[in-house]
PDB file of N, CA and C in Angstrom:
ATOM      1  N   UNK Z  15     114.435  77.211  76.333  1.00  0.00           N
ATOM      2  CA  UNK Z  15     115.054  78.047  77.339  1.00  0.00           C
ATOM      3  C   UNK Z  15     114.527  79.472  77.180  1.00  0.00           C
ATOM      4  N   UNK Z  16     114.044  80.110  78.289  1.00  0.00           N
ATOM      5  CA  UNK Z  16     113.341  81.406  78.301  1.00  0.00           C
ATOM      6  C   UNK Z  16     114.369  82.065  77.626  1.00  0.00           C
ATOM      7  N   UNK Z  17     114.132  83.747  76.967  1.00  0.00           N
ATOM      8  CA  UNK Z  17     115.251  84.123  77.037  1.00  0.00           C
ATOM      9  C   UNK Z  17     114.777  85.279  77.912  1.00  0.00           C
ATOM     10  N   UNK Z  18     115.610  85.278  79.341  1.00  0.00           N
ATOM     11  CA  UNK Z  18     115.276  85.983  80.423  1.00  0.00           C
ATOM     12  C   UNK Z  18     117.025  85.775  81.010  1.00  0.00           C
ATOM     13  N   UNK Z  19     117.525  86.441  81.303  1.00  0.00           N
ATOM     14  CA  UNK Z  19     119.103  86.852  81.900  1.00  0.00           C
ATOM     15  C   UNK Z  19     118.752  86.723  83.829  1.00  0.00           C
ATOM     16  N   UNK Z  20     119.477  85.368  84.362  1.00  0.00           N
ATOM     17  CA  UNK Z  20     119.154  85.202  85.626  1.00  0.00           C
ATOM     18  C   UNK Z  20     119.297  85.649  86.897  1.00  0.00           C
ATOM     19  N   UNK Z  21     120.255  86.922  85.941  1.00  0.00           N
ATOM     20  CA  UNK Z  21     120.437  87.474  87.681  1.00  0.00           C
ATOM     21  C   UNK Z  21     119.896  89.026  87.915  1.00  0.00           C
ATOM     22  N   UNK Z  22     119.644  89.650  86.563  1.00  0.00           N
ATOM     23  CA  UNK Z  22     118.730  90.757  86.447  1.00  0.00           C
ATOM     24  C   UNK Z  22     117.448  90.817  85.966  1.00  0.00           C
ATOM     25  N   UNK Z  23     116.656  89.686  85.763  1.00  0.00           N
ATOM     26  CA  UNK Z  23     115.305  89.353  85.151  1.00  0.00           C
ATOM     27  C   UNK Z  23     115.009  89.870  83.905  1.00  0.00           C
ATOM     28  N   UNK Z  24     116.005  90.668  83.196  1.00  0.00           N
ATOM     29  CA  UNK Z  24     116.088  91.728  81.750  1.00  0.00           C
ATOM     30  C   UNK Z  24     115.420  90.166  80.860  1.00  0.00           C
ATOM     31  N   UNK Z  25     114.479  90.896  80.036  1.00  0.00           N
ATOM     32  CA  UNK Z  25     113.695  89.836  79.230  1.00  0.00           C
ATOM     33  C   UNK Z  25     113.086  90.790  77.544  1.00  0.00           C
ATOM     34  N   UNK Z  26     112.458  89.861  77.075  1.00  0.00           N
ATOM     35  CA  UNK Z  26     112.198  90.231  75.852  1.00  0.00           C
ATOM     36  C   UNK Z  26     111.382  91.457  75.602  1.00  0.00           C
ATOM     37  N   UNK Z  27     111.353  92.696  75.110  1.00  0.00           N
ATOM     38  CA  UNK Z  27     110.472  93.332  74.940  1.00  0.00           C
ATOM     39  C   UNK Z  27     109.823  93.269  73.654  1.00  0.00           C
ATOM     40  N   UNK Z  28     108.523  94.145  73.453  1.00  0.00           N
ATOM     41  CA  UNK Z  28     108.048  94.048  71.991  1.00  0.00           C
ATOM     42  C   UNK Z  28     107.510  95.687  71.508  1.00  0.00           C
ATOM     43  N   UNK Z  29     107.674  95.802  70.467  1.00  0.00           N
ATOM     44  CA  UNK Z  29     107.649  96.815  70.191  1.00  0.00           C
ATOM     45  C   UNK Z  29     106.955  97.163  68.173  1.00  0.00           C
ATOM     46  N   UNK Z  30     107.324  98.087  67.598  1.00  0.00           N
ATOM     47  CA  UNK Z  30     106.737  98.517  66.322  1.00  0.00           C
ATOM     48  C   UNK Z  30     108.350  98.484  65.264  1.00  0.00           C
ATOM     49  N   UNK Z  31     108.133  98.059  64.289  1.00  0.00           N
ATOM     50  CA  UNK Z  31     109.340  98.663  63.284  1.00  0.00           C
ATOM     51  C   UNK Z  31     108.488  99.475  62.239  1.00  0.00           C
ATOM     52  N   UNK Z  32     108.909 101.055  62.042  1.00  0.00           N
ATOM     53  CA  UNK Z  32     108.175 101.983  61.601  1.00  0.00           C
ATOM     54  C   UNK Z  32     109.084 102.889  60.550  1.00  0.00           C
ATOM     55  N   UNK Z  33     108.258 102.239  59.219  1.00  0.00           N
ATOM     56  CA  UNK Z  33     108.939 102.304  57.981  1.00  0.00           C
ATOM     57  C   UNK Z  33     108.596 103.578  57.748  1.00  0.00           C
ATOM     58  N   UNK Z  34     109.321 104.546  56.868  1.00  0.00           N
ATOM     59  CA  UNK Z  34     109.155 105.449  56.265  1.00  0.00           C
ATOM     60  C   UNK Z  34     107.632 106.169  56.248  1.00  0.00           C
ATOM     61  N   UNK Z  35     107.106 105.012  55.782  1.00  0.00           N
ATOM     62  CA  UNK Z  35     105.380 105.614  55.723  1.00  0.00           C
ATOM     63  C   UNK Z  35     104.431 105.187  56.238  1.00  0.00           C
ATOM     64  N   UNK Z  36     105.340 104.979  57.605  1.00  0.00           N
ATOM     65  CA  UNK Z  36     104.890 104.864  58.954  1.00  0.00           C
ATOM     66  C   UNK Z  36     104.045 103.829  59.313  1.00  0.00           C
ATOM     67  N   UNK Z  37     103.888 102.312  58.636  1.00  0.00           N
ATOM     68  CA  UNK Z  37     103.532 101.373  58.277  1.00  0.00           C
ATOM     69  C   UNK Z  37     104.356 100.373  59.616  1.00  0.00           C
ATOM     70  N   UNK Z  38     103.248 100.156  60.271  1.00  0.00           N
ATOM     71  CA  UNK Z  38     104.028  99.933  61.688  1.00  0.00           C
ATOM     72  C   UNK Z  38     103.860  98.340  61.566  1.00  0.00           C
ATOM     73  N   UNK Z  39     105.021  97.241  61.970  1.00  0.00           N
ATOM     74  CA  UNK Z  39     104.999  96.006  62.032  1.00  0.00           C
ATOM     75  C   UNK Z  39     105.308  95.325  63.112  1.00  0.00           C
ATOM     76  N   UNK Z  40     104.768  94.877  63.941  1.00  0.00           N
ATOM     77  CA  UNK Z  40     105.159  94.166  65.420  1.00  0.00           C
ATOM     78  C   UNK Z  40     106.778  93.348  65.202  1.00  0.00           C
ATOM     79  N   UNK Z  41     107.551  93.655  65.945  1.00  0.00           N
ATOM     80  CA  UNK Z  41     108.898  93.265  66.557  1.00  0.00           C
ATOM     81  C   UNK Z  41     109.196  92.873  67.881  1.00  0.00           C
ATOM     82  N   UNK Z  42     110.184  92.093  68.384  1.00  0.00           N
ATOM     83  CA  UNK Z  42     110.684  91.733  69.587  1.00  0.00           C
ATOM     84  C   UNK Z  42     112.223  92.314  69.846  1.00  0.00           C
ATOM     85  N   UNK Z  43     112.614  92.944  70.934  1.00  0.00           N
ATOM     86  CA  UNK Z  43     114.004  93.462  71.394  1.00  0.00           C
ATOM     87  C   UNK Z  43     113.979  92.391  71.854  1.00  0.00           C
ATOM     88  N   UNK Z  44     115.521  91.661  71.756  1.00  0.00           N
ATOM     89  CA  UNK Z  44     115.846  90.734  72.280  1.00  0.00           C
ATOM     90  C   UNK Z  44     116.722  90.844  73.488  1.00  0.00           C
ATOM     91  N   UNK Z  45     116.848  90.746  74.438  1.00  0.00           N
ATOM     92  CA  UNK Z  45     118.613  91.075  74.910  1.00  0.00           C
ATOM     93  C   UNK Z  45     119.461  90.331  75.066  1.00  0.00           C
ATOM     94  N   UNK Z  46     120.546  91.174  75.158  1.00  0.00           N
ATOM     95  CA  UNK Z  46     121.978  90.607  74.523  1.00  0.00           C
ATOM     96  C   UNK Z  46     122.240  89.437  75.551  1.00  0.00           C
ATOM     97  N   UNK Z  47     121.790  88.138  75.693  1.00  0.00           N
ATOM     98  CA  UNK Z  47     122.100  87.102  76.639  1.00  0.00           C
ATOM     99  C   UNK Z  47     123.574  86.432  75.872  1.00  0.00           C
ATOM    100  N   UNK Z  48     124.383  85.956  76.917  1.00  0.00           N
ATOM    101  CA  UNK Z  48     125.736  85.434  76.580  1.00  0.00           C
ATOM    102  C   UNK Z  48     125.841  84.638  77.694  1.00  0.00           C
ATOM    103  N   UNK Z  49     126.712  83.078  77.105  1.00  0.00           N
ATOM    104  CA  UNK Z  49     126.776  82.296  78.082  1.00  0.00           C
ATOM    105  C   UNK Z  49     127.842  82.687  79.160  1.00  0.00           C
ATOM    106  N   UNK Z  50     128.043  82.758  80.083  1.00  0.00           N
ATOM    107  CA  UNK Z  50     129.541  82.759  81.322  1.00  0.00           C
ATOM    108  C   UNK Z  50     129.620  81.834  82.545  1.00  0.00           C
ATOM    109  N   UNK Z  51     131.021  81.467  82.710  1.00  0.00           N
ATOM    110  CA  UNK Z  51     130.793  80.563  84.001  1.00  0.00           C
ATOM    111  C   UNK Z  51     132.052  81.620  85.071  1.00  0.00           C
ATOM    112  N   UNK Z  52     130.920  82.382  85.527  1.00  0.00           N
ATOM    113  CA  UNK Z  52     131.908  83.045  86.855  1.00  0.00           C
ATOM    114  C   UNK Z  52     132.210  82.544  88.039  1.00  0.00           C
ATOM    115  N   UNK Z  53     132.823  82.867  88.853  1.00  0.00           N
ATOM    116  CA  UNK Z  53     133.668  82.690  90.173  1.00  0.00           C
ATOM    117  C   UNK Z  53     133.359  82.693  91.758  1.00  0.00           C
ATOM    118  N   UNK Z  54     132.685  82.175  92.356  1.00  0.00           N
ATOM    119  CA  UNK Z  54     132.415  82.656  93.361  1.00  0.00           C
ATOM    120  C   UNK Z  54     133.001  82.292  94.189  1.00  0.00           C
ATOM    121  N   UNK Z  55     133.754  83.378  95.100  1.00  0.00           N
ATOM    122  CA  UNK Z  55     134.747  83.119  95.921  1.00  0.00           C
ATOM    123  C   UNK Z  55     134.530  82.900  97.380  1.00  0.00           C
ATOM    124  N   UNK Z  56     133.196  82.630  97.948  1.00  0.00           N
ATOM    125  CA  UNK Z  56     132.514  82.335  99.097  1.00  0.00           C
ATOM    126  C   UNK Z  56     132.638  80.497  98.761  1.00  0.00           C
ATOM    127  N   UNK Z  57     132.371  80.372  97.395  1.00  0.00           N
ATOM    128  CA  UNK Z  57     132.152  78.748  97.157  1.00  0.00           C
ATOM    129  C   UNK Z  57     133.181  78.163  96.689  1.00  0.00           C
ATOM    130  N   UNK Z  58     134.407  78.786  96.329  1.00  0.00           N
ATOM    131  CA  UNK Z  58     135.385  78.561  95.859  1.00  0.00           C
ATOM    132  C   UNK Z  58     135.302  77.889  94.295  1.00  0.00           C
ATOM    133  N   UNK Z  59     133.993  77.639  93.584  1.00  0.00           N
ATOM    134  CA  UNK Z  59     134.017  76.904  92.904  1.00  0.00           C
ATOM    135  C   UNK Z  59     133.407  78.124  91.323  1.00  0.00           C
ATOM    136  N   UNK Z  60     133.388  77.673  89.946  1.00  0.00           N
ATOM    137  CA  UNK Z  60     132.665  78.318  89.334  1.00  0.00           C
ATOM    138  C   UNK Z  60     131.322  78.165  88.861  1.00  0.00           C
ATOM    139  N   UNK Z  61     130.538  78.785  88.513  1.00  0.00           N
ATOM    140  CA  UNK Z  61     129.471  78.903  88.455  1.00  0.00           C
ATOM    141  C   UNK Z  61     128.763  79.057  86.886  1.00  0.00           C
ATOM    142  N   UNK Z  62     127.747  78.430  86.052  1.00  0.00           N
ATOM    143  CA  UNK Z  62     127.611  79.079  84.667  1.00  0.00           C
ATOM    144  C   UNK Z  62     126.220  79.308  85.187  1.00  0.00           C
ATOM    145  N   UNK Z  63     125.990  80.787  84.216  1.00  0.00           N
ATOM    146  CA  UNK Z  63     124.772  81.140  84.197  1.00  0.00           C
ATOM    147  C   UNK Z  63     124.727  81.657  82.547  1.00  0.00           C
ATOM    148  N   UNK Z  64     123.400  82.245  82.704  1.00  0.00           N
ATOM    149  CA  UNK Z  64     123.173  82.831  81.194  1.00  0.00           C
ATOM    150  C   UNK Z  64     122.593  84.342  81.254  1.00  0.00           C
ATOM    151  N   UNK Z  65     123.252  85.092  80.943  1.00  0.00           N
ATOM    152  CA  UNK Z  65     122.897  86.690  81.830  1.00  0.00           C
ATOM    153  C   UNK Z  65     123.232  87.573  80.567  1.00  0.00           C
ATOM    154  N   UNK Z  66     122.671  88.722  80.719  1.00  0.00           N
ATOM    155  CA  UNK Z  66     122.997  90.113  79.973  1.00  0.00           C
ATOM    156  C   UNK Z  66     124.499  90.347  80.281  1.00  0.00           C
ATOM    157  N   UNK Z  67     124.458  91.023  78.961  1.00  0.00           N
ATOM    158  CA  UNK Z  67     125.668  91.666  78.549  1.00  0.00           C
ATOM    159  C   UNK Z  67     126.187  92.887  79.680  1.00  0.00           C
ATOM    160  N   UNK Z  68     124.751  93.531  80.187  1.00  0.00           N
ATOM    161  CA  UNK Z  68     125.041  94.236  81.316  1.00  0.00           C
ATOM    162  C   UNK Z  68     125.052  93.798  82.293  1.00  0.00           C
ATOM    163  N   UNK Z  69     124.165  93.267  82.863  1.00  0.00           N
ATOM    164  CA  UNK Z  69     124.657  91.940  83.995  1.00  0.00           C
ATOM    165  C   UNK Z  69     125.719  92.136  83.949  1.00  0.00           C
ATOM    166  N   UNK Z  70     126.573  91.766  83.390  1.00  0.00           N
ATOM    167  CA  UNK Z  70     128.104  91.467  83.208  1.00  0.00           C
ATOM    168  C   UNK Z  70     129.073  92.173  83.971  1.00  0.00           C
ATOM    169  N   UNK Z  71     128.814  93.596  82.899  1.00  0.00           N
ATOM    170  CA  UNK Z  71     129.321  94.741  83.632  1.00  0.00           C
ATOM    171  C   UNK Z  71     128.719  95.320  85.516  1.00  0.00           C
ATOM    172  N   UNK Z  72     127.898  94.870  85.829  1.00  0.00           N
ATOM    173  CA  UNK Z  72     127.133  95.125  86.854  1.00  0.00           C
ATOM    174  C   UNK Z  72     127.483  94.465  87.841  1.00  0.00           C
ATOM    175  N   UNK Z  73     127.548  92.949  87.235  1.00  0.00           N
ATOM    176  CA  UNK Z  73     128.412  92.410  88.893  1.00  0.00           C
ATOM    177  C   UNK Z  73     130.104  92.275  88.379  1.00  0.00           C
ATOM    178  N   UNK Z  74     130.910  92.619  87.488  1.00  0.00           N
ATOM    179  CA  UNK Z  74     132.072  93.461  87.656  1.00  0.00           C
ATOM    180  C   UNK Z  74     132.535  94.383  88.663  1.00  0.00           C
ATOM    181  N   UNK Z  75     131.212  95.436  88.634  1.00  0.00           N
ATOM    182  CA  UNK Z  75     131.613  96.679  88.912  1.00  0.00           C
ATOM    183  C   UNK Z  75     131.133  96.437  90.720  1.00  0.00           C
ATOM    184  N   UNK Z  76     130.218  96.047  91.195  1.00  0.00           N
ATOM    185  CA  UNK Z  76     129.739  95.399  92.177  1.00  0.00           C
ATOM    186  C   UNK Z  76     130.730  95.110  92.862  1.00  0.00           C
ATOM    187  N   UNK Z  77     132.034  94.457  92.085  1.00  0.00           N
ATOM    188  CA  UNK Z  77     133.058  93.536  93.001  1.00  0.00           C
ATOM    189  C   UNK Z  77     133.021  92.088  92.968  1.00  0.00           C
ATOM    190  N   UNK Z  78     132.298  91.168  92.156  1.00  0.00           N
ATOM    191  CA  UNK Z  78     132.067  90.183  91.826  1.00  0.00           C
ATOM    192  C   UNK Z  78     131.015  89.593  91.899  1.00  0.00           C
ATOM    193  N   UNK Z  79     130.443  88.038  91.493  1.00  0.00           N
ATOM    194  CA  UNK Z  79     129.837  87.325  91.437  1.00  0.00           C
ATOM    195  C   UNK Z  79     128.206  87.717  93.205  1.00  0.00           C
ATOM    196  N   UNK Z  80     129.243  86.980  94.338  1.00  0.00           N
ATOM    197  CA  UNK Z  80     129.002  87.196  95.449  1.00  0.00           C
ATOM    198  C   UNK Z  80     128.707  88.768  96.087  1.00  0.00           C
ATOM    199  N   UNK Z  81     129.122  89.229  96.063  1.00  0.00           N
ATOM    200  CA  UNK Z  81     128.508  90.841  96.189  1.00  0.00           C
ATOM    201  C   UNK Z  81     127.532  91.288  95.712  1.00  0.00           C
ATOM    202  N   UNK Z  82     127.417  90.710  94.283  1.00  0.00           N
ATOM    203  CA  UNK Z  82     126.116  91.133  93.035  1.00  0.00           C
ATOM    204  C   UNK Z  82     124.663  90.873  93.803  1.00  0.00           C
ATOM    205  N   UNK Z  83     125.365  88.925  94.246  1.00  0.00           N
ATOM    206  CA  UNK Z  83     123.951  88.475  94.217  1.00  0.00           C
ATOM    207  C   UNK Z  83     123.344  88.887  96.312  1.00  0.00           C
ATOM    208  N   UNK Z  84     124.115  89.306  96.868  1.00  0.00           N
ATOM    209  CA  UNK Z  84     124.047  89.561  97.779  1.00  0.00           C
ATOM    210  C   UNK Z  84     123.180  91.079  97.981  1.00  0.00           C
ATOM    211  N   UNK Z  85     123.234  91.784  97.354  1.00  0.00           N
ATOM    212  CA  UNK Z  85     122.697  92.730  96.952  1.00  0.00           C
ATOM    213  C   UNK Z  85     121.841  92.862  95.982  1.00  0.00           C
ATOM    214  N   UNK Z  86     121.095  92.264  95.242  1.00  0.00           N
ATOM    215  CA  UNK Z  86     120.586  92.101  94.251  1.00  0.00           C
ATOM    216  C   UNK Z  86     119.067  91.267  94.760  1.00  0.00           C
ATOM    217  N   UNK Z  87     118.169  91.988  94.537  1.00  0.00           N
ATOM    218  CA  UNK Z  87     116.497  91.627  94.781  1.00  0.00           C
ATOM    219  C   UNK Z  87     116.321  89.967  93.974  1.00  0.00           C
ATOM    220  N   UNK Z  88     115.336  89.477  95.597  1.00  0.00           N
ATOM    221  CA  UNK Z  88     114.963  87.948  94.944  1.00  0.00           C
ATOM    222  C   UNK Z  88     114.435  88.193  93.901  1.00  0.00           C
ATOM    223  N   UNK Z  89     113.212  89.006  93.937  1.00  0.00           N
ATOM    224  CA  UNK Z  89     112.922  88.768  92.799  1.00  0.00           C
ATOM    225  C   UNK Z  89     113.089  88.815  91.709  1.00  0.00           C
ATOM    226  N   UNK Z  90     113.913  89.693  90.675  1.00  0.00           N
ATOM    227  CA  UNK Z  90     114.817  89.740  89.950  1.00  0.00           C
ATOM    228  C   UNK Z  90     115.660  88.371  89.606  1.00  0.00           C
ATOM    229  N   UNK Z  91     115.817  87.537  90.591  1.00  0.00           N
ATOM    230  CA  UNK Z  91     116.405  86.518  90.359  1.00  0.00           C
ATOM    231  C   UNK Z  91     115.801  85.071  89.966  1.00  0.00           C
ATOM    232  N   UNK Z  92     116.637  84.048  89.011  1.00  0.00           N
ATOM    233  CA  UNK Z  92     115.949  82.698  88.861  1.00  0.00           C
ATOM    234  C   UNK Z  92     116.266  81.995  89.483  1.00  0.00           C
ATOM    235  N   UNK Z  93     115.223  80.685  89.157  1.00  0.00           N
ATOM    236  CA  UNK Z  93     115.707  79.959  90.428  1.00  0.00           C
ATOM    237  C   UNK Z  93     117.051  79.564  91.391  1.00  0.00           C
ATOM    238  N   UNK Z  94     117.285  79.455  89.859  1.00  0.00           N
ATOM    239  CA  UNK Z  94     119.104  79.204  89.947  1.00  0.00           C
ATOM    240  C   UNK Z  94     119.952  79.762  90.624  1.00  0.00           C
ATOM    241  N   UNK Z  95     119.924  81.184  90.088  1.00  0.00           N
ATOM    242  CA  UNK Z  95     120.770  82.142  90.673  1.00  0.00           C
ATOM    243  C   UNK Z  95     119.961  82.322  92.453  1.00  0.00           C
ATOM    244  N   UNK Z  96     118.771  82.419  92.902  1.00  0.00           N
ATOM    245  CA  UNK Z  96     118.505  81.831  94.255  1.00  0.00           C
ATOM    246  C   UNK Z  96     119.159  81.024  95.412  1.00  0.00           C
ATOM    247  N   UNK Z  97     119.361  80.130  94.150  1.00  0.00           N
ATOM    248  CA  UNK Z  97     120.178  78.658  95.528  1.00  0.00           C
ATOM    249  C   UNK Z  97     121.363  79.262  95.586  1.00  0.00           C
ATOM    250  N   UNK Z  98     122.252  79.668  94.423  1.00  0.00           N
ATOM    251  CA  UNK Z  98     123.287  79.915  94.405  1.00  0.00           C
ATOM    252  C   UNK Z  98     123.092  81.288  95.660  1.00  0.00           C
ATOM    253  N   UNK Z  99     122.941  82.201  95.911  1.00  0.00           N
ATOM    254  CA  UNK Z  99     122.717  83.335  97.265  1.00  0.00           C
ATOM    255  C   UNK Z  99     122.872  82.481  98.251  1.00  0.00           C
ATOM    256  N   UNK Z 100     121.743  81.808  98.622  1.00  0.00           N
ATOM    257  CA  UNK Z 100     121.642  81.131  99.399  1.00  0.00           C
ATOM    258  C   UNK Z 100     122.569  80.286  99.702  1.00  0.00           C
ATOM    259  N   UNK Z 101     123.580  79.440  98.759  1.00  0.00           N
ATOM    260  CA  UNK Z 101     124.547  79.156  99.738  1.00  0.00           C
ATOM    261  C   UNK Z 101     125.983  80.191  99.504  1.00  0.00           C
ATOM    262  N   UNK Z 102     125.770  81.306  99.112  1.00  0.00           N
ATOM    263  CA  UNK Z 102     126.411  82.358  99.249  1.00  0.00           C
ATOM    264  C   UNK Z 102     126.764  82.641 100.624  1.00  0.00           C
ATOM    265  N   UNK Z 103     125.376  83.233 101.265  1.00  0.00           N
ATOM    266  CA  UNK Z 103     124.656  83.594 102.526  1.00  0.00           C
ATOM    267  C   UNK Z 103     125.228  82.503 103.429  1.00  0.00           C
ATOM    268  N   UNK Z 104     125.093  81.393 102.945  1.00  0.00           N
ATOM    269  CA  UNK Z 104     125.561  80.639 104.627  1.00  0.00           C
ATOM    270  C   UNK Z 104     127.237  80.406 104.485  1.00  0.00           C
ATOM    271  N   UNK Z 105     127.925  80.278 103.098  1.00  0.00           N
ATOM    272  CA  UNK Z 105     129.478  80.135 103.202  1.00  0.00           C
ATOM    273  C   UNK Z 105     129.791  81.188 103.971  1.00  0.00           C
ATOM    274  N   UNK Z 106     129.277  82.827 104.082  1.00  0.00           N
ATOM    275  CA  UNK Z 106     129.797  83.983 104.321  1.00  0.00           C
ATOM    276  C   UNK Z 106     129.598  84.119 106.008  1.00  0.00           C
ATOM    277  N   UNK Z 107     128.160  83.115 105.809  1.00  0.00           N
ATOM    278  CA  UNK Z 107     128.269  83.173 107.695  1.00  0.00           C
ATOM    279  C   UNK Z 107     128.994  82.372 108.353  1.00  0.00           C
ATOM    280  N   UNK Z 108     129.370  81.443 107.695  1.00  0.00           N
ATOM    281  CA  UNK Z 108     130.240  80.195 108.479  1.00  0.00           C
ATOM    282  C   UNK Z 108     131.912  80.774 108.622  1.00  0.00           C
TER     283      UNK Z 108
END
């Protein structure tokens, strides 16, 4: 499983750990991925994804699940979280 967070594309970075005497060693930032199964209230049903810790806070603050992804760039998004818009998009038009 990538570790890539599906509804903000936030993914691994790489970087230096730089000791005292400046003896630089290749590292990976990981991000903080956590499992959740949120709510979407267009589908009435819940949903699990695997997303950042900020994610989190982001479609909180958004107003939920459905708002997030409604606003939120395809591309940025996985497949997953895709279909899920998509039948976001048509519960909201019906």
């Amino acid at each position: 499983m990538a570790r890539r967070c599906e509804l903000t594309g936030k993914g691994v970075l790489v970087g230096n750990t730089v000791s005292h005497a400046l003896n630089r060693h290749r590292r990976r930032f990981l991000p903080n991925l956590i499992n959740v199964t949120l709510i979407s209230d267009a589908l009435q049903r819940p949903v699990k994804l695997r997303i950042s810790a900020a994610a989190l806070r982001s479609v909180e603050h958004r107003g939920g699940l459905d708002a997030f992804l409604i606003k939120q760039d395809d591309a940025d998004l996985s497949p997953l979280a895709l279909g899920i818009k998509k039948e976001v998009r048509a519960a909201l038009a019906a």
